[in-house]
Amino acid sequence: MSTNQLILRNLKKNFKNYLLYVFALVFTVALYFSFVTLQFDPSMDAAEGTVKGAGAIKAASVLLIAIVSVFLLYANTIFIKRRSKEIGLFQLIGMTKGKIFRILTMENFILYFSSTLLGVLAGFSFSKLILLILFKVTGVDSAAELRFSPEALNQTLLVFGCIFVLIMAMNYLFIKKQTILSLFRVLSSSEEMVKKISVWEILIGIAGLVLISSGYYISSRMFDGDLSSVNILFLTMIYILGSVIIGTYLFYKGSVRFIFHLIRKKKGGYLSINEVLSLSSIMFRMKSNAFLLTVITTVSALAIGLLSLSYISYYSAEKSAERNVPNDFSIYHSEDAATFKKALEDEEISYTVKEIEVYQANVNMEEVLNSDTEGLNVDPGSLQTAVIGESSVDGLELSEGEAILSGYSSALSSLITFKDSGRIELIGKTERIPLDYLELRDDFILSSPYTFSGFPVVVVDESVMERLSNDLDQEIQRSSFLYTGIEIPDEQDLEHANTIFTELDLANTGPNESQLLTSNSMKNNMGFVMFIVGFLGLTFLITSGCILYFKQVDESEEERPNYTILRKLGFTQWDLLRGIQAKQLFNFGIPLIVGLLHSYFAVQSGWFFFGTEVWTPMIIVMIIYTGLYSIFGLLSVIYYKRVIKDAL
């Protein structure tokens, strides 16, 4: 048989095993080519000023290269080990190591670069769709065209050519250092099969659970009390990160075996065939895969967490804009307000105006705060915030000695909590005005330039406003004492009004704000982040799912003789398949559940800094990730089914 015939025969023989690898390679090449195409697409230049993402896309493409490189090198390691006996047989029949390496190189070259070219074609076909998705989530009004980029092609071939060289170098070193005898032992020694659990492993297992639990607990209290101190917040975050990652590694190294050992001990060592095929197999194999599973779990949690946070911001954009800009337009200077109102009148756009007199004052809130503010670098006895009169709030009536607080954000609530009632003091230049604090409201009355300190606005009786106006501390006053909020009653005129706002360049003449433009800006920024994180997360999901699938394929080949024996003993395909289904549920479910738990506690610890809604965005992201991840578990069950069927 000639060398060419041998290469073709090997490709045909191993094609089924390489099928998912080819799919993952085509997918990653397509995604990378599409990303690089975005960098050179003219429509991105047309969107300049709305999406300034060329640098972010370039950084994402570098991360994509790292993910793909690790995946391809790891997958190649699995495949070269699976072919170790074949390589050993080639040497037995007289082939030199150099010739074997050349044969493997040609096989890989044909498979690798044919997949790469298919990936480029797929990436070109879907590049317009990806650009449309980017423009959709960022709100960019620009035409997307299907355009082939020679620059993107050259960069893609260069990157994946370099990865191919690394793969061939790995294969060369593997073949060179192996003897014929060792090649026949590679598979049998690839997994650690420890039958008895030791005391040390039990301690490791308990330590893993303790570290993860402590990380979860501290993350849930990260902004409570002393932990919210800026001085120790950084150290707290490092501890949480370190304890969770190390705990995850120890969890796979010992906790899983420890938990399953307790289950076996409870059953007195009498296990059903399903439990033998699932629990026992997981106990013996998860320890040897601890590092790999830790990496997969950690990066999965990172991807889910970042995507959840970006989607929280995107999902909450409108509500966040309403909080920061209570009216359709917030005008800071009276001159700008007059200019804008005249422009609206010229265009015959009806509007309503709400004007609020605003003073800045230091307020003593020591008696109404529940939290210790020592670590926040603020003085509760002299908190600077805005003060307005009761006439600015519809339906509110206060006596001279009463006050309420309004505009309590979720971010502030995570750091500082208020009592239901108490005494506060307005501190003027020469006098203090004591007030009875009645309640705390969530309603935001003023735009962010007037509430720059982040603390709620103090609403007082008009007589108190008059007293304060005669005793103002001028050093802390804003340049404007008047808040002008403009509402457009007719929704059909709102877009036109925003066009006028933009044409007058009011956003740059002062801290003037538009609720719609603020919402669109938030969606634009977080939509772009969500786009980048989403595609990187999808890439990692595909590659990590493939790695776990390849591991299961590898294990199924090792366990094939066991299935033959069990079939001869009278167990049916369905008996064995039920055990395999349980096994895959553990193999894919444990890393997924741990990753979801990590991301859940990470998101819960600080979601309020990103938006106003947490559950819906987070659950949507987790469901999508779980659904896609489950596909690989299903594929592994299908492969095992074929192995069991062929066992006899």
XYZ file of C-alpha atoms in Angstrom, residues 9-537:
529
model
C -7.510 4.917 4.428
C -6.668 6.430 7.830
C -8.745 9.518 7.109
C -11.720 7.402 6.102
C -11.307 5.125 9.126
C -11.048 7.950 11.686
C -13.447 10.425 10.089
C -16.355 9.582 12.425
C -14.169 10.195 15.458
C -12.992 13.504 13.998
C -16.479 14.683 12.982
C -17.213 16.812 16.057
C -13.608 18.058 16.041
C -14.089 19.180 12.435
C -17.347 20.898 13.363
C -15.704 22.748 16.270
C -12.769 23.761 14.057
C -15.071 25.008 11.287
C -17.128 26.914 13.842
C -14.142 28.588 15.531
C -12.545 29.525 12.208
C -15.863 30.953 11.017
C -16.273 32.982 14.183
C -12.694 34.256 14.097
C -12.932 35.170 10.410
C -16.198 37.019 11.085
C -14.615 38.905 13.973
C -11.632 39.937 11.908
C -13.940 40.901 9.032
C -15.680 43.342 11.410
C -12.361 45.107 11.977
C -11.973 45.813 8.265
C -15.638 46.431 7.416
C -16.320 49.980 6.097
C -19.737 50.045 7.803
C -17.935 50.054 11.153
C -16.297 53.325 10.082
C -19.726 54.683 9.168
C -20.866 53.882 12.674
C -17.918 55.691 14.250
C -19.138 57.753 17.174
C -21.887 55.238 17.930
C -19.803 52.083 18.151
C -16.131 52.551 18.817
C -15.365 48.904 19.030
C -12.487 48.136 16.696
C -10.118 47.882 19.659
C -12.548 45.727 21.632
C -13.069 43.424 18.644
C -9.315 43.115 18.218
C -8.887 42.257 21.901
C -11.732 39.732 21.650
C -10.102 38.121 18.616
C -6.901 37.662 20.648
C -8.864 35.948 23.433
C -10.571 33.866 20.767
C -7.164 32.738 19.484
C -6.156 31.708 23.019
C -9.367 29.691 23.537
C -9.111 27.996 20.139
C -5.400 27.240 20.545
C -5.908 25.534 23.902
C -8.827 23.547 22.518
C -7.025 22.378 19.372
C -3.852 21.438 21.231
C -5.810 19.533 23.866
C -7.975 17.767 21.278
C -4.853 16.808 19.342
C -3.375 15.333 22.532
C -6.438 13.114 22.946
C -6.397 11.994 19.313
C -2.665 11.262 19.163
C -2.940 9.133 22.334
C -5.881 7.233 20.882
C -3.741 6.395 17.855
C -0.726 5.354 19.909
C -1.240 1.625 19.198
C -1.554 2.375 15.494
C 1.714 4.313 15.602
C 3.322 1.429 17.476
C 2.161 -1.046 14.789
C 3.649 1.191 12.077
C 6.986 0.981 13.868
C 6.686 -2.798 14.242
C 6.310 -3.228 10.470
C 9.476 -1.203 9.874
C 8.361 2.407 9.433
C 10.712 5.036 10.772
C 9.495 7.682 13.173
C 10.158 10.322 10.506
C 7.900 8.596 7.987
C 5.157 8.114 10.579
C 5.368 11.806 11.432
C 5.092 12.748 7.735
C 2.013 10.528 7.344
C 0.344 12.087 10.390
C 1.316 15.558 9.167
C -0.312 14.979 5.776
C -3.459 13.571 7.401
C -3.707 16.540 9.753
C -2.916 18.979 6.946
C -5.766 17.678 4.784
C -8.230 17.568 7.675
C -7.129 20.834 9.296
C -6.920 23.138 6.292
C -9.994 21.722 4.555
C -11.867 22.510 7.788
C -10.215 25.930 7.891
C -11.349 26.746 4.349
C -14.862 25.553 5.171
C -14.746 27.790 8.239
C -13.708 30.787 6.142
C -16.595 30.158 3.727
C -19.017 29.769 6.628
C -17.649 32.899 8.291
C -18.046 34.848 5.050
C -21.621 33.593 4.645
C -22.586 34.628 8.168
C -20.481 37.808 8.442
C -23.405 39.975 7.364
C -25.684 38.297 9.894
C -23.143 38.878 12.677
C -22.829 42.527 11.647
C -26.623 42.854 11.660
C -26.723 41.331 15.163
C -24.090 43.815 16.324
C -25.999 46.757 14.862
C -29.263 45.452 16.322
C -28.064 45.076 19.907
C -26.184 48.394 19.808
C -28.935 50.342 18.047
C -26.709 51.466 15.178
C -28.628 52.725 12.141
C -26.234 51.649 9.408
C -26.463 49.351 6.399
C -24.713 45.978 6.660
C -23.351 44.524 3.452
C -21.887 41.133 2.585
C -18.244 41.887 1.863
C -15.285 39.537 1.535
C -12.167 40.849 3.253
C -8.779 39.711 1.868
C -7.130 41.194 4.976
C -9.313 39.025 7.214
C -8.493 35.952 5.095
C -4.742 36.552 5.349
C -4.927 37.092 9.118
C -7.069 33.984 9.626
C -4.752 31.756 7.577
C -1.729 33.154 9.415
C -3.215 32.534 12.877
C -4.486 29.028 12.170
C -1.303 28.204 10.260
C 0.701 29.020 13.380
C -1.615 26.830 15.484
C -1.096 23.988 12.986
C 2.685 24.327 13.375
C 2.281 24.026 17.164
C 0.143 20.912 16.731
C 2.743 19.306 14.463
C 5.510 20.169 16.908
C 3.504 18.479 19.659
C 3.024 15.370 17.501
C 6.732 15.264 16.633
C 7.762 15.402 20.294
C 5.213 12.731 21.194
C 6.420 10.307 18.496
C 10.091 11.007 19.174
C 10.022 10.343 22.917
C 7.809 7.216 22.817
C 9.140 3.679 22.544
C 7.164 0.897 20.858
C 6.297 -0.599 24.256
C 5.190 2.707 25.745
C 2.941 3.383 22.742
C 0.936 0.280 23.577
C 0.596 1.419 27.200
C -0.447 5.050 26.669
C -4.190 4.415 26.817
C -4.084 2.007 29.702
C -2.169 4.487 31.844
C -4.057 7.591 30.831
C -6.543 7.449 33.719
C -5.925 7.010 37.419
C -8.087 4.210 38.813
C -7.913 4.413 42.588
C -10.232 1.942 44.261
C -10.022 2.965 47.898
C -10.582 6.452 49.204
C -7.981 7.644 51.687
C -8.269 9.889 54.740
C -6.263 12.531 52.878
C -8.813 12.545 50.063
C -11.632 12.904 52.590
C -9.868 15.934 54.113
C -9.327 17.400 50.633
C -12.998 16.873 49.846
C -14.158 18.587 53.026
C -11.682 21.448 52.459
C -13.038 21.965 48.940
C -16.617 22.240 50.159
C -15.589 24.580 52.998
C -13.615 26.892 50.676
C -16.443 27.143 48.142
C -19.022 27.739 50.886
C -16.899 30.434 52.533
C -16.405 32.157 49.181
C -20.167 32.116 48.575
C -20.917 33.423 52.062
C -18.431 36.290 51.919
C -19.558 37.265 48.399
C -23.144 37.521 49.661
C -21.966 39.908 52.403
C -19.290 41.723 50.449
C -21.038 45.092 50.740
C -22.395 44.620 54.257
C -20.893 46.328 57.270
C -17.121 46.202 57.611
C -16.680 44.217 54.396
C -17.846 47.233 52.375
C -14.776 49.181 53.432
C -12.831 50.359 50.419
C -9.615 49.465 52.214
C -10.424 45.765 52.487
C -12.802 45.308 49.526
C -9.953 44.440 47.156
C -8.541 41.838 49.562
C -12.040 40.421 50.038
C -12.487 39.974 46.292
C -9.087 38.263 46.009
C -10.033 35.880 48.814
C -13.385 35.065 47.191
C -11.749 34.408 43.828
C -8.954 32.316 45.321
C -11.162 30.301 47.669
C -13.703 29.480 44.968
C -11.111 28.443 42.360
C -8.996 26.416 44.803
C -12.162 25.007 46.354
C -13.403 23.962 42.915
C -10.155 22.135 42.218
C -10.311 20.359 45.584
C -13.988 19.619 44.962
C -13.135 17.657 41.832
C -10.011 16.217 43.447
C -11.720 14.852 46.536
C -15.219 16.156 47.295
C -16.976 14.268 44.507
C -15.360 10.965 45.498
C -16.041 11.727 49.162
C -19.770 12.396 48.524
C -20.173 9.345 46.297
C -18.240 7.270 48.859
C -20.811 8.250 51.493
C -23.596 7.196 49.110
C -21.909 3.820 48.521
C -21.321 3.352 52.236
C -24.970 4.093 52.967
C -25.942 1.353 50.513
C -23.584 -1.077 52.215
C -21.541 -1.514 49.034
C -24.454 -3.125 47.161
C -24.879 -1.101 43.977
C -27.170 -1.628 41.020
C -25.749 -1.859 37.511
C -26.815 1.756 36.923
C -24.906 2.919 39.999
C -21.844 0.881 39.038
C -21.764 2.484 35.575
C -22.384 5.992 36.911
C -21.237 6.585 40.493
C -18.239 4.269 40.447
C -16.960 5.537 37.121
C -17.285 9.177 38.206
C -15.499 8.463 41.495
C -12.462 7.008 39.761
C -12.160 9.401 36.821
C -13.083 12.854 38.095
C -9.982 13.075 40.281
C -7.622 12.682 37.323
C -9.572 15.319 35.372
C -9.674 17.796 38.284
C -7.538 20.503 36.673
C -9.359 20.358 33.337
C -12.768 20.468 35.020
C -11.661 23.368 37.236
C -10.647 25.407 34.187
C -13.883 24.580 32.362
C -16.013 25.389 35.419
C -14.199 28.646 36.187
C -14.301 29.982 32.638
C -17.929 28.865 32.257
C -18.822 30.763 35.425
C -16.915 33.801 34.148
C -18.689 33.694 30.795
C -22.144 33.247 32.346
C -21.464 35.936 34.953
C -20.168 38.564 32.517
C -22.942 37.848 30.028
C -25.540 38.079 32.812
C -24.178 41.399 34.066
C -23.995 42.911 30.574
C -27.522 41.688 29.827
C -28.723 43.103 33.160
C -27.411 46.526 32.098
C -28.896 46.146 28.627
C -32.229 44.881 29.967
C -32.389 47.660 32.591
C -31.325 50.489 30.254
C -34.752 52.121 30.020
C -35.446 51.954 33.758
C -31.933 53.182 34.555
C -32.434 56.092 32.148
C -35.743 56.954 33.838
C -33.949 56.944 37.177
C -31.092 59.159 35.991
C -33.304 61.441 33.859
C -36.809 61.554 35.432
C -38.278 63.626 32.571
C -37.926 63.298 28.804
C -35.349 66.099 28.943
C -33.363 67.495 31.849
C -32.002 71.011 31.218
C -29.410 72.362 33.618
C -29.027 76.007 32.555
C -31.973 78.381 32.103
C -30.483 79.740 28.853
C -30.348 76.232 27.362
C -33.916 75.599 28.499
C -35.127 78.766 26.759
C -33.288 77.822 23.550
C -34.715 74.312 23.554
C -38.281 75.456 24.282
C -38.131 77.994 21.442
C -36.900 75.298 19.039
C -39.777 73.014 20.082
C -42.270 75.827 19.535
C -40.833 76.574 16.101
C -41.424 72.941 15.153
C -44.907 73.072 16.717
C -44.088 70.320 19.238
C -46.199 70.582 22.388
C -44.443 70.193 25.734
C -44.876 70.644 29.468
C -42.304 72.132 31.820
C -41.521 71.200 35.403
C -39.209 73.605 37.248
C -37.767 72.722 40.641
C -35.705 74.984 42.850
C -32.714 72.974 44.125
C -30.279 73.795 46.915
C -27.255 71.851 48.090
C -26.805 71.348 51.805
C -24.899 69.226 54.248
C -27.286 66.978 56.173
C -26.710 65.236 59.497
C -28.140 61.696 59.035
C -26.394 59.902 61.890
C -29.659 59.020 63.657
C -31.385 57.540 60.582
C -28.583 55.380 59.174
C -28.454 51.684 60.039
C -25.077 51.004 58.423
C -21.583 51.859 59.515
C -20.188 54.320 56.943
C -16.639 54.333 58.288
C -15.258 52.386 55.324
C -17.051 54.520 52.719
C -15.041 57.694 53.377
C -18.189 59.718 54.119
C -19.220 61.585 57.254
C -22.810 60.663 58.249
C -22.945 63.845 60.287
C -22.398 65.977 57.186
C -23.638 64.318 53.989
C -23.934 66.675 51.047
C -27.137 66.213 49.058
C -29.881 68.136 47.234
C -32.810 69.758 49.027
C -36.134 70.621 47.336
C -39.572 71.841 48.419
C -42.716 69.732 48.859
C -44.461 71.526 45.962
C -42.147 69.650 43.588
C -43.708 66.303 44.580
C -47.316 65.730 43.563
C -49.685 64.939 46.423
C -47.141 65.531 49.189
C -47.928 67.733 52.200
C -45.406 68.319 54.955
C -45.410 70.453 58.064
C -42.538 72.801 58.829
C -40.589 70.276 60.882
C -41.010 67.246 58.618
C -38.984 65.775 55.731
C -38.817 62.719 53.519
C -35.979 61.233 51.493
C -36.552 60.315 47.849
C -34.387 58.581 45.237
C -32.977 55.505 46.989
C -31.024 53.457 44.447
C -30.384 49.716 44.631
C -26.628 50.367 44.484
C -26.793 52.687 47.497
C -29.052 50.253 49.367
C -26.303 47.630 49.147
C -23.927 49.967 50.986
C -26.156 51.998 53.300
C -29.554 51.268 54.839
C -31.906 53.777 56.458
C -34.205 53.470 59.451
C -37.950 53.938 59.101
C -37.927 57.194 61.038
C -35.701 59.476 63.062
C -34.186 62.955 63.193
C -32.055 64.697 60.589
C -30.536 68.184 60.455
C -30.065 70.575 57.541
C -26.751 72.341 58.089
C -26.718 75.891 56.759
C -23.930 78.402 56.887
C -24.867 79.668 60.328
C -27.702 77.500 61.661
C -28.954 73.921 61.839
C -32.562 73.066 61.028
C -33.817 69.915 62.845
C -36.391 67.811 60.956
C -38.435 64.681 61.592
C -37.605 62.098 58.935
C -40.851 60.331 57.963
C -40.118 57.867 55.145
C -37.789 56.808 52.358
C -39.077 56.665 48.760
C -37.712 55.080 45.612
C -38.965 57.868 43.314
C -36.274 59.850 41.513
C -37.195 63.506 41.162
C -33.989 65.153 39.913
C -31.492 64.150 37.230
C -28.024 62.893 38.111
C -26.147 66.252 37.850
C -28.165 67.507 40.834
C -27.683 64.336 42.896
C -24.013 63.731 42.143
C -23.362 62.495 45.698
C -25.713 59.540 45.125
C -27.670 60.127 48.354
C -31.448 60.587 48.320
C -32.921 64.050 47.848
C -34.293 65.711 50.985
C -37.851 66.998 50.482
C -38.938 69.657 53.006
C -41.715 72.158 53.635
C -41.576 75.410 51.615
C -40.978 77.462 54.740
C -37.865 75.387 55.458
C -36.714 75.995 51.868
C -37.045 79.734 52.470
C -35.010 79.529 55.685
C -32.329 77.505 53.904
C -32.205 79.933 50.966
C -31.261 82.740 53.370
C -28.508 80.639 54.968
C -26.877 78.809 52.051
C -23.276 77.658 52.153
C -22.195 79.067 48.783
C -19.067 76.914 48.634
C -21.080 73.741 48.026
C -23.758 75.126 45.694
C -24.047 73.955 42.104
C -23.837 76.522 39.319
C -27.584 76.115 38.701
C -30.306 76.418 41.363
C -33.082 75.451 38.951
C -33.929 72.029 37.559
C -35.942 72.181 34.346
C -37.683 69.008 33.265
C -39.416 68.972 29.889
C -42.009 66.337 28.956
C -43.279 65.601 25.438
C -46.916 64.387 25.815
C -47.168 63.026 22.269
C -44.886 59.982 21.852
C -44.805 60.556 18.092
C -43.039 63.896 18.641
C -40.428 62.469 21.018
C -38.035 61.281 18.306
C -38.205 64.658 16.556
C -37.609 66.451 19.865
C -34.499 64.332 20.461
C -33.263 65.240 16.983
C -33.611 68.929 17.900
C -31.824 68.279 21.219
C -28.939 66.681 19.313
C -28.782 69.377 16.616
C -28.581 72.109 19.266
C -25.693 70.152 20.854
C -27.280 70.669 24.271
C -25.543 67.612 25.696
C -22.218 69.457 25.366
C -23.264 72.980 26.392
C -23.928 71.748 29.936
C -24.919 68.619 31.846
C -28.217 68.540 29.907
C -29.671 65.072 29.369
C -32.247 63.262 27.266
C -33.935 60.182 28.706
C -34.195 58.493 25.298
C -30.606 59.289 24.305
C -29.363 58.127 27.705
C -31.250 54.841 27.297
C -29.910 54.379 23.757
C -26.361 55.135 24.905
C -26.604 52.519 27.670
C -27.990 49.959 25.220
C -25.262 50.823 22.747
C -22.410 50.396 25.222
C -23.726 47.333 26.998
C -25.063 45.812 23.781
C -21.555 45.869 22.370
C -20.139 44.301 25.534
C -22.897 41.694 25.441
C -22.093 40.943 21.784
C -18.386 40.400 22.509
C -18.909 38.386 25.699
C -21.707 36.368 24.098
C -19.636 35.209 21.147
C -16.586 34.504 23.278
C -18.787 32.587 25.695
